[in-house]
């Protein structure tokens, strides 16, 4: 199976991040590398992303302060 990488820019998206990550986690394609790029979120979305990364090794959070989507 082919590895699929998904990059999610994240900046204050707590209202819908849980639903988005649940949807990605439920995909039938199991070879996923999900990179959540935290652009300085301050609304709790960083905790949601961290929770996913803690329990599912396909998810990881990276910090990219100073630019990107939502800036």
XYZ file of N, CA and C in Angstrom:
213
model
N 0.846 -1.176 0.000
C 0.000 0.000 0.000
C 0.893 1.241 0.000
N 0.478 2.270 -0.679
C 1.238 3.504 -0.815
C 1.003 4.425 0.377
N 2.083 5.020 0.878
C 1.978 5.992 1.955
C 1.378 7.287 1.415
N 0.384 7.793 2.112
C -0.244 9.066 1.765
C 0.030 10.033 2.904
N 0.607 11.186 2.579
C 0.858 12.222 3.571
C -0.212 13.293 3.464
N -0.732 13.688 4.618
C -1.749 14.734 4.698
C -1.183 15.828 5.588
N -1.145 17.055 5.081
C -0.642 18.183 5.860
C -1.827 19.088 6.177
N -2.005 19.356 7.473
C -3.128 20.169 7.928
C -2.587 21.421 8.615
N -2.734 22.600 7.991
C -2.354 23.831 8.681
C -3.390 24.125 9.768
N -2.928 24.505 10.946
C -3.847 24.686 12.073
C -3.603 26.031 12.751
N -4.634 26.867 12.762
C -4.590 28.122 13.506
C -6.001 28.435 13.985
N -6.246 28.228 15.259
C -7.540 28.533 15.881
C -8.722 27.924 15.122
N -8.709 26.592 15.035
C -9.757 25.861 14.325
C -10.444 24.837 15.238
N -10.466 25.106 16.537
C -11.013 24.151 17.504
C -12.457 23.768 17.199
N -13.215 24.669 16.604
C -14.630 24.395 16.339
C -14.850 23.216 15.403
N -13.910 22.915 14.533
C -14.111 21.802 13.609
C -12.920 20.850 13.491
N -11.874 21.054 14.264
C -10.690 20.195 14.155
C -10.973 18.756 14.561
N -11.718 18.553 15.638
C -12.046 17.197 16.096
C -12.725 16.407 14.982
N -13.726 17.004 14.347
C -14.454 16.337 13.269
C -13.526 16.023 12.095
N -12.661 16.946 11.750
C -11.714 16.731 10.654
C -10.787 15.560 10.957
N -10.180 15.556 12.151
C -9.228 14.511 12.495
C -9.917 13.154 12.649
N -11.132 13.140 13.188
C -11.903 11.893 13.259
C -12.143 11.331 11.869
N -12.468 12.207 10.934
C -12.721 11.777 9.564
C -11.471 11.175 8.928
N -10.344 11.822 9.118
C -9.093 11.311 8.560
C -8.727 9.979 9.221
N -8.863 9.898 10.536
C -8.523 8.667 11.259
C -9.392 7.501 10.816
N -10.601 7.769 10.375
C -11.522 6.720 9.960
C -11.386 6.260 8.525
N -10.454 6.813 7.789
C -10.276 6.414 6.402
C -9.840 4.960 6.302
N -10.217 4.291 5.243
C -9.861 2.880 5.077
C -8.412 2.707 4.648
N -7.826 3.725 4.055
C -6.406 3.656 3.672
C -5.587 3.789 4.951
N -4.875 2.750 5.326
C -4.203 2.701 6.621
C -2.806 3.309 6.612
N -2.177 3.433 5.467
C -0.816 3.978 5.394
C -0.871 5.500 5.286
N -1.112 6.141 6.414
C -1.244 7.594 6.456
C -0.150 8.213 7.314
N 0.310 9.362 6.890
C 1.220 10.206 7.662
C 0.538 11.561 7.742
N -0.038 11.865 8.901
C -0.811 13.088 9.061
C 0.019 14.092 9.863
N 0.388 15.188 9.205
C 1.207 16.220 9.825
C 0.309 17.426 10.094
N 0.133 17.730 11.363
C -0.671 18.880 11.764
C 0.307 20.005 12.093
N 0.242 21.073 11.323
C 1.177 22.186 11.477
C 0.518 23.279 12.311
N 0.983 23.427 13.541
C 0.435 24.414 14.469
C 1.088 25.767 14.218
N 0.292 26.693 13.714
C 0.764 28.045 13.415
C 0.500 29.002 14.570
N 0.537 28.494 15.802
C 0.354 29.352 16.969
C -1.073 29.388 17.479
N -1.798 28.296 17.342
C -3.184 28.242 17.804
C -3.270 28.556 19.296
N -4.345 29.247 19.668
C -4.525 29.614 21.073
C -5.963 29.381 21.538
N -6.712 28.594 20.792
C -8.129 28.388 21.112
C -8.442 26.975 21.597
N -7.420 26.180 21.894
C -7.636 24.806 22.327
C -7.412 23.782 21.237
N -7.295 24.223 19.999
C -7.063 23.272 18.919
C -5.726 22.553 19.092
N -4.759 23.212 19.737
C -3.468 22.562 19.959
C -3.613 21.364 20.892
N -4.541 21.417 21.837
C -4.776 20.276 22.734
C -5.465 19.134 21.998
N -6.392 19.452 21.111
C -7.071 18.437 20.308
C -6.053 17.705 19.440
N -5.190 18.452 18.771
C -4.176 17.853 17.903
C -3.212 16.982 18.709
N -2.789 17.468 19.858
C -1.861 16.712 20.708
C -2.484 15.402 21.169
N -3.771 15.426 21.473
C -4.479 14.214 21.894
C -4.448 13.159 20.789
N -4.692 13.560 19.540
C -4.634 12.623 18.425
C -3.227 12.053 18.268
N -2.234 12.920 18.337
C -0.843 12.473 18.165
C -0.421 11.523 19.277
N -0.986 11.670 20.458
C -0.617 10.819 21.596
C -1.160 9.395 21.465
N -2.271 9.233 20.765
C -2.901 7.907 20.705
C -2.814 7.231 19.338
N -2.463 7.975 18.309
C -2.405 7.401 16.959
C -1.068 7.782 16.325
N -0.187 6.811 16.117
C 1.150 7.116 15.593
C 1.160 7.688 14.175
N 0.036 7.637 13.480
C -0.035 8.225 12.139
C -0.119 9.741 12.186
N -0.455 10.308 13.355
C -0.621 11.744 13.527
C 0.572 12.323 14.273
N 1.029 13.496 13.821
C 2.069 14.214 14.557
C 1.837 15.711 14.409
N 2.293 16.435 15.408
C 2.121 17.890 15.428
C 3.494 18.532 15.340
N 3.624 19.514 14.466
C 4.856 20.295 14.375
C 4.500 21.764 14.579
N 5.418 22.498 15.175
C 5.227 23.927 15.422
C 5.838 24.715 14.268
N 5.093 25.672 13.743
C 5.589 26.528 12.667
C 5.096 27.946 12.916
N 5.583 28.540 13.964
C 5.126 29.881 14.330
C 5.644 30.929 13.358
N 4.837 31.929 13.132
C 5.289 33.064 12.330
C 4.813 33.083 10.898
N 3.907 32.228 10.509
C 3.422 32.281 9.144
C 2.530 31.113 8.837
N 2.042 31.091 7.610
C 1.216 29.985 7.168
C -0.257 30.352 7.112
N -1.103 29.340 6.944
C -2.537 29.549 6.821
C -3.085 30.260 8.044
N -3.979 31.167 7.829
C -4.615 31.888 8.928
C -3.825 33.106 9.392
N -2.704 33.358 8.779
C -1.872 34.497 9.180
C -1.895 35.568 8.140
